[in-house]
PDB file of C-alpha atoms in Angstrom:
ATOM      1  CA  SER N   2     -19.851   2.402 -12.957  1.00 58.00           C
ATOM      2  CA  THR N   3     -20.066   4.788 -10.016  1.00 74.00           C
ATOM      3  CA  THR N   4     -17.272   7.283  -9.399  1.00 83.00           C
ATOM      4  CA  SER N   5     -16.247   9.201  -6.311  1.00 88.00           C
ATOM      5  CA  ASN N   6     -13.941  12.168  -6.755  1.00 92.00           C
ATOM      6  CA  ASP N   7     -12.062  14.524  -4.461  1.00 95.00           C
ATOM      7  CA  ILE N   8     -11.865  12.287  -1.385  1.00 96.00           C
ATOM      8  CA  VAL N   9      -9.809  13.073   1.735  1.00 98.00           C
ATOM      9  CA  ILE N  10      -9.103  10.472   4.436  1.00 98.00           C
ATOM     10  CA  TYR N  11      -7.347  12.374   7.212  1.00 98.00           C
ATOM     11  CA  GLY N  12      -6.253  11.831  10.823  1.00 98.00           C
ATOM     12  CA  ASN N  13      -7.820   8.430  11.547  1.00 98.00           C
ATOM     13  CA  PHE N  14      -6.803   5.382  13.586  1.00 98.00           C
ATOM     14  CA  ILE N  15      -7.792   2.341  11.520  1.00 98.00           C
ATOM     15  CA  HIS N  16      -7.044  -0.976  13.190  1.00 98.00           C
ATOM     16  CA  ASP N  17      -7.976  -4.551  14.096  1.00 98.00           C
ATOM     17  CA  ASN N  18     -10.103  -5.297  11.029  1.00 97.00           C
ATOM     18  CA  GLY N  19     -10.347  -8.981  10.124  1.00 96.00           C
ATOM     19  CA  ASP N  20      -8.196 -11.695  11.665  1.00 94.00           C
ATOM     20  CA  VAL N  21      -4.456 -11.102  11.259  1.00 93.00           C
ATOM     21  CA  ASN N  22      -3.947 -14.792  12.093  1.00 92.00           C
ATOM     22  CA  ALA N  23      -6.310 -16.073   9.379  1.00 92.00           C
ATOM     23  CA  THR N  24      -4.967 -19.093   7.508  1.00 92.00           C
ATOM     24  CA  PHE N  25      -6.340 -17.815   4.191  1.00 92.00           C
ATOM     25  CA  ASP N  26      -6.209 -14.577   2.190  1.00 91.00           C
ATOM     26  CA  GLN N  27      -8.939 -12.665   4.030  1.00 91.00           C
ATOM     27  CA  ASP N  28      -7.999  -9.338   2.361  1.00 91.00           C
ATOM     28  CA  THR N  29      -9.578  -7.103   5.009  1.00 95.00           C
ATOM     29  CA  HIS N  30      -7.645  -3.891   4.372  1.00 96.00           C
ATOM     30  CA  GLY N  31      -7.483  -0.874   6.647  1.00 97.00           C
ATOM     31  CA  ILE N  32      -8.273   1.351   3.656  1.00 97.00           C
ATOM     32  CA  GLY N  33      -9.346  -0.078   0.322  1.00 95.00           C
ATOM     33  CA  LEU N  34      -9.672   2.162  -2.715  1.00 94.00           C
ATOM     34  CA  GLY N  35     -11.245   0.725  -5.838  1.00 88.00           C
ATOM     35  CA  ASN N  36     -12.440   1.558  -9.311  1.00 85.00           C
ATOM     36  CA  GLY N  37     -13.860   5.013  -9.729  1.00 84.00           C
ATOM     37  CA  ASN N  38     -12.103   6.638  -6.739  1.00 89.00           C
ATOM     38  CA  ASN N  39     -10.175   9.545  -8.206  1.00 92.00           C
ATOM     39  CA  ASN N  40      -8.298  12.514  -6.788  1.00 96.00           C
ATOM     40  CA  VAL N  41      -7.870  10.901  -3.367  1.00 97.00           C
ATOM     41  CA  TRP N  42      -5.712  12.148  -0.481  1.00 98.00           C
ATOM     42  CA  VAL N  43      -4.912   9.742   2.379  1.00 98.00           C
ATOM     43  CA  VAL N  44      -2.979  11.766   4.934  1.00 98.00           C
ATOM     44  CA  ASP N  45      -1.844  11.493   8.578  1.00 98.00           C
ATOM     45  CA  ASN N  46      -3.535   8.192   9.473  1.00 98.00           C
ATOM     46  CA  GLU N  47      -2.298   5.309  11.615  1.00 98.00           C
ATOM     47  CA  ILE N  48      -3.267   1.919  10.186  1.00 98.00           C
ATOM     48  CA  TYR N  49      -2.463  -1.340  11.963  1.00 98.00           C
ATOM     49  CA  ARG N  50      -3.361  -4.991  12.659  1.00 97.00           C
ATOM     50  CA  ASN N  51      -5.593  -5.463   9.613  1.00 97.00           C
ATOM     51  CA  SER N  52      -5.957  -8.823   7.860  1.00 96.00           C
ATOM     52  CA  GLY N  53      -4.878  -7.365   4.541  1.00 95.00           C
ATOM     53  CA  ASP N  54      -2.807  -4.332   3.579  1.00 97.00           C
ATOM     54  CA  GLY N  55      -2.811  -1.160   5.611  1.00 98.00           C
ATOM     55  CA  ILE N  56      -3.957   0.497   2.393  1.00 98.00           C
ATOM     56  CA  GLN N  57      -4.635  -1.164  -0.945  1.00 96.00           C
ATOM     57  CA  ILE N  58      -5.294   0.807  -4.112  1.00 96.00           C
ATOM     58  CA  ASN N  59      -6.888  -1.536  -6.635  1.00 90.00           C
ATOM     59  CA  GLY N  60      -7.850   0.015  -9.938  1.00 73.00           C
ATOM     60  CA  GLY N  61      -8.986  -3.071 -11.778  1.00 72.00           C
ATOM     61  CA  ARG N  62      -7.898  -4.104 -15.238  1.00 67.00           C
ATOM     62  CA  ASP N  63      -8.558  -0.714 -16.834  1.00 67.00           C
ATOM     63  CA  ALA N  64      -6.756   1.285 -14.087  1.00 65.00           C
ATOM     64  CA  ALA N  65      -9.967   3.131 -13.339  1.00 79.00           C
ATOM     65  CA  ILE N  66      -8.501   4.746 -10.218  1.00 91.00           C
ATOM     66  CA  HIS N  67      -6.068   7.589 -10.636  1.00 92.00           C
ATOM     67  CA  HIS N  68      -4.404  10.509  -8.912  1.00 95.00           C
ATOM     68  CA  VAL N  69      -3.978   9.134  -5.398  1.00 97.00           C
ATOM     69  CA  TYR N  70      -1.689  10.784  -2.837  1.00 98.00           C
ATOM     70  CA  VAL N  71      -0.783   8.746   0.263  1.00 98.00           C
ATOM     71  CA  GLY N  72       1.326  10.852   2.614  1.00 98.00           C
ATOM     72  CA  ARG N  73       2.589  10.994   6.208  1.00 98.00           C
ATOM     73  CA  ASN N  74       0.757   7.832   7.280  1.00 98.00           C
ATOM     74  CA  VAL N  75       2.046   5.156   9.644  1.00 98.00           C
ATOM     75  CA  SER N  76       1.149   1.555   8.844  1.00 98.00           C
ATOM     76  CA  HIS N  77       2.360  -1.378  10.922  1.00 98.00           C
ATOM     77  CA  HIS N  78       1.775  -5.024  11.820  1.00 97.00           C
ATOM     78  CA  ASN N  79      -0.767  -5.735   9.086  1.00 97.00           C
ATOM     79  CA  LYS N  80      -1.064  -9.287   7.756  1.00 96.00           C
ATOM     80  CA  GLN N  81       0.085  -8.243   4.283  1.00 95.00           C
ATOM     81  CA  THR N  82       1.886  -4.928   3.673  1.00 97.00           C
ATOM     82  CA  GLY N  83       1.723  -1.352   4.823  1.00 98.00           C
ATOM     83  CA  PHE N  84       1.039   0.343   1.467  1.00 98.00           C
ATOM     84  CA  TRP N  85       0.177  -1.403  -1.808  1.00 97.00           C
ATOM     85  CA  THR N  86      -1.174  -0.504  -5.219  1.00 96.00           C
ATOM     86  CA  LYS N  87      -2.398  -2.605  -8.093  1.00 93.00           C
ATOM     87  CA  GLN N  88      -3.582  -1.398 -11.510  1.00 89.00           C
ATOM     88  CA  ALA N  89      -3.882   2.324 -10.888  1.00 91.00           C
ATOM     89  CA  ARG N  90      -2.433   5.460 -12.451  1.00 92.00           C
ATOM     90  CA  ASP N  91      -0.549   8.351 -10.879  1.00 95.00           C
ATOM     91  CA  VAL N  92      -0.103   7.110  -7.303  1.00 97.00           C
ATOM     92  CA  VAL N  93       2.283   8.841  -4.883  1.00 98.00           C
ATOM     93  CA  PHE N  94       3.467   7.278  -1.609  1.00 98.00           C
ATOM     94  CA  SER N  95       5.285  10.064   0.238  1.00 98.00           C
ATOM     95  CA  GLN N  96       6.757  10.406   3.734  1.00 98.00           C
ATOM     96  CA  ASN N  97       5.017   7.309   5.088  1.00 98.00           C
ATOM     97  CA  THR N  98       6.349   4.954   7.747  1.00 98.00           C
ATOM     98  CA  SER N  99       5.887   1.198   7.422  1.00 98.00           C
ATOM     99  CA  TYR N 100       7.113  -1.463   9.837  1.00 98.00           C
ATOM    100  CA  GLY N 101       6.384  -4.852  11.362  1.00 97.00           C
ATOM    101  CA  HIS N 102       5.211  -6.695   8.218  1.00 96.00           C
ATOM    102  CA  ARG N 103       6.040 -10.404   7.952  1.00 92.00           C
ATOM    103  CA  PRO N 104       5.524 -13.040   5.266  1.00 92.00           C
ATOM    104  CA  GLY N 105       2.519 -15.304   5.529  1.00 89.00           C
ATOM    105  CA  ASN N 106       0.044 -17.227   3.452  1.00 90.00           C
ATOM    106  CA  SER N 107      -1.095 -14.121   1.552  1.00 89.00           C
ATOM    107  CA  SER N 108       1.901 -11.787   1.415  1.00 91.00           C
ATOM    108  CA  SER N 109       5.657 -11.586   1.259  1.00 91.00           C
ATOM    109  CA  GLY N 110       5.760  -9.105   4.167  1.00 93.00           C
ATOM    110  CA  ALA N 111       6.903  -5.996   2.266  1.00 97.00           C
ATOM    111  CA  GLY N 112       6.723  -2.512   3.702  1.00 98.00           C
ATOM    112  CA  MET N 113       5.151  -1.258   0.463  1.00 98.00           C
ATOM    113  CA  GLY N 114       5.003  -1.949  -3.244  1.00 97.00           C
ATOM    114  CA  PHE N 115       2.882  -2.834  -6.248  1.00 96.00           C
ATOM    115  CA  GLN N 116       1.767  -5.507  -8.698  1.00 93.00           C
ATOM    116  CA  TYR N 117      -0.422  -5.924 -11.818  1.00 92.00           C
ATOM    117  CA  GLY N 118       1.180  -3.098 -13.760  1.00 90.00           C
ATOM    118  CA  PRO N 119       0.183   0.243 -12.248  1.00 93.00           C
ATOM    119  CA  GLU N 120       1.276   3.304 -14.189  1.00 92.00           C
ATOM    120  CA  ARG N 121       3.435   6.109 -12.758  1.00 95.00           C
ATOM    121  CA  VAL N 122       3.897   5.103  -9.116  1.00 97.00           C
ATOM    122  CA  TRP N 123       6.142   7.306  -6.967  1.00 98.00           C
ATOM    123  CA  PHE N 124       7.847   6.251  -3.705  1.00 98.00           C
ATOM    124  CA  LEU N 125       9.169   9.462  -2.137  1.00 98.00           C
ATOM    125  CA  TYR N 126      10.967   9.859   1.206  1.00 98.00           C
ATOM    126  CA  ASN N 127       9.300   6.909   2.935  1.00 98.00           C
ATOM    127  CA  ARG N 128      10.771   5.118   5.952  1.00 98.00           C
ATOM    128  CA  ILE N 129      10.558   1.319   6.006  1.00 98.00           C
ATOM    129  CA  PHE N 130      12.037  -0.928   8.683  1.00 98.00           C
ATOM    130  CA  ASP N 131      11.509  -4.263  10.455  1.00 96.00           C
ATOM    131  CA  CYS N 132       9.808  -5.854   7.416  1.00 96.00           C
ATOM    132  CA  GLU N 133      10.637  -8.879   5.277  1.00 94.00           C
ATOM    133  CA  THR N 134      11.431  -6.626   2.295  1.00 94.00           C
ATOM    134  CA  GLY N 135      11.433  -2.874   1.829  1.00 97.00           C
ATOM    135  CA  ILE N 136       9.681  -2.024  -1.451  1.00 97.00           C
ATOM    136  CA  SER N 137       8.447  -5.010  -3.439  1.00 95.00           C
ATOM    137  CA  THR N 138       7.267  -5.201  -7.026  1.00 92.00           C
ATOM    138  CA  GLY N 139       5.226  -8.073  -8.407  1.00 87.00           C
ATOM    139  CA  ASN N 140       4.506  -9.206 -11.915  1.00 84.00           C
ATOM    140  CA  ASP N 141       1.592  -7.978 -13.963  1.00 83.00           C
ATOM    141  CA  ASN N 142       0.054 -11.449 -14.571  1.00 82.00           C
ATOM    142  CA  GLY N 143      -1.346  -9.937 -17.761  1.00 74.00           C
ATOM    143  CA  LEU N 144      -3.663  -7.714 -15.724  1.00 80.00           C
ATOM    144  CA  GLY N 145      -2.037  -4.297 -15.973  1.00 75.00           C
ATOM    145  CA  PHE N 146      -0.582  -2.202 -18.731  1.00 75.00           C
ATOM    146  CA  GLY N 147       1.341   0.341 -16.692  1.00 80.00           C
ATOM    147  CA  GLN N 148       4.926   1.381 -16.616  1.00 87.00           C
ATOM    148  CA  ASP N 149       7.216   3.849 -14.876  1.00 94.00           C
ATOM    149  CA  SER N 150       7.913   3.740 -11.164  1.00 96.00           C
ATOM    150  CA  TYR N 151      10.145   6.160  -9.291  1.00 97.00           C
ATOM    151  CA  TYR N 152      12.065   5.762  -6.014  1.00 98.00           C
ATOM    152  CA  VAL N 153      13.514   8.884  -4.414  1.00 98.00           C
ATOM    153  CA  GLY N 154      14.945   9.455  -0.924  1.00 98.00           C
ATOM    154  CA  ASN N 155      13.474   6.399   0.807  1.00 98.00           C
ATOM    155  CA  VAL N 156      15.184   5.123   3.954  1.00 98.00           C
ATOM    156  CA  ILE N 157      14.989   1.348   4.263  1.00 98.00           C
ATOM    157  CA  HIS N 158      16.732  -0.340   7.195  1.00 97.00           C
ATOM    158  CA  ASN N 159      16.606  -3.322   9.550  1.00 95.00           C
ATOM    159  CA  ILE N 160      15.072  -5.592   6.949  1.00 94.00           C
ATOM    160  CA  ARG N 161      14.783  -9.062   8.472  1.00 84.00           C
ATOM    161  CA  SER N 162      14.494 -11.518   5.605  1.00 76.00           C
ATOM    162  CA  THR N 163      13.481 -14.882   6.973  1.00 71.00           C
ATOM    163  CA  GLY N 164      12.818 -16.567   3.634  1.00 64.00           C
ATOM    164  CA  THR N 165       9.588 -18.041   4.975  1.00 58.00           C
ATOM    165  CA  PHE N 166       6.983 -16.781   2.484  1.00 51.00           C
ATOM    166  CA  ASN N 167       4.385 -19.555   2.069  1.00 48.00           C
TER     167      ASN N 167
END
């Protein structure tokens, strides 16, 4: 029931949180945004070797997080993905770089993506390489009600699909 508005996360090195070799879904993210975080800017950070996503935006069933801008970050070698959103509204991933993500027991190794029906997610001019997949979308599992995603100007290359997602 608590909200935090107008948040800026800028110019940080966020790394080595959790155990990237864990045999279970530890979900220790570099940055985790949850319900009630609104009007958030995550800019110019380097996020790596976390036992979850580099950044996960998780709005809960009612998409209680909205208006999140994630720009010019570098996220690499996390156990799950570089950039991920769940049930949230109005999320923009712009000019980020994601690489070195592999499939495991808790992720398909995507550079970035979403699941559980977020609403209005934008992927703009990102660079993704050396991952299992570029941008991945998952099902809503009845958890989200969102629609509309946009993909503009992304450069995705050197995808190394191994087909080994557990």
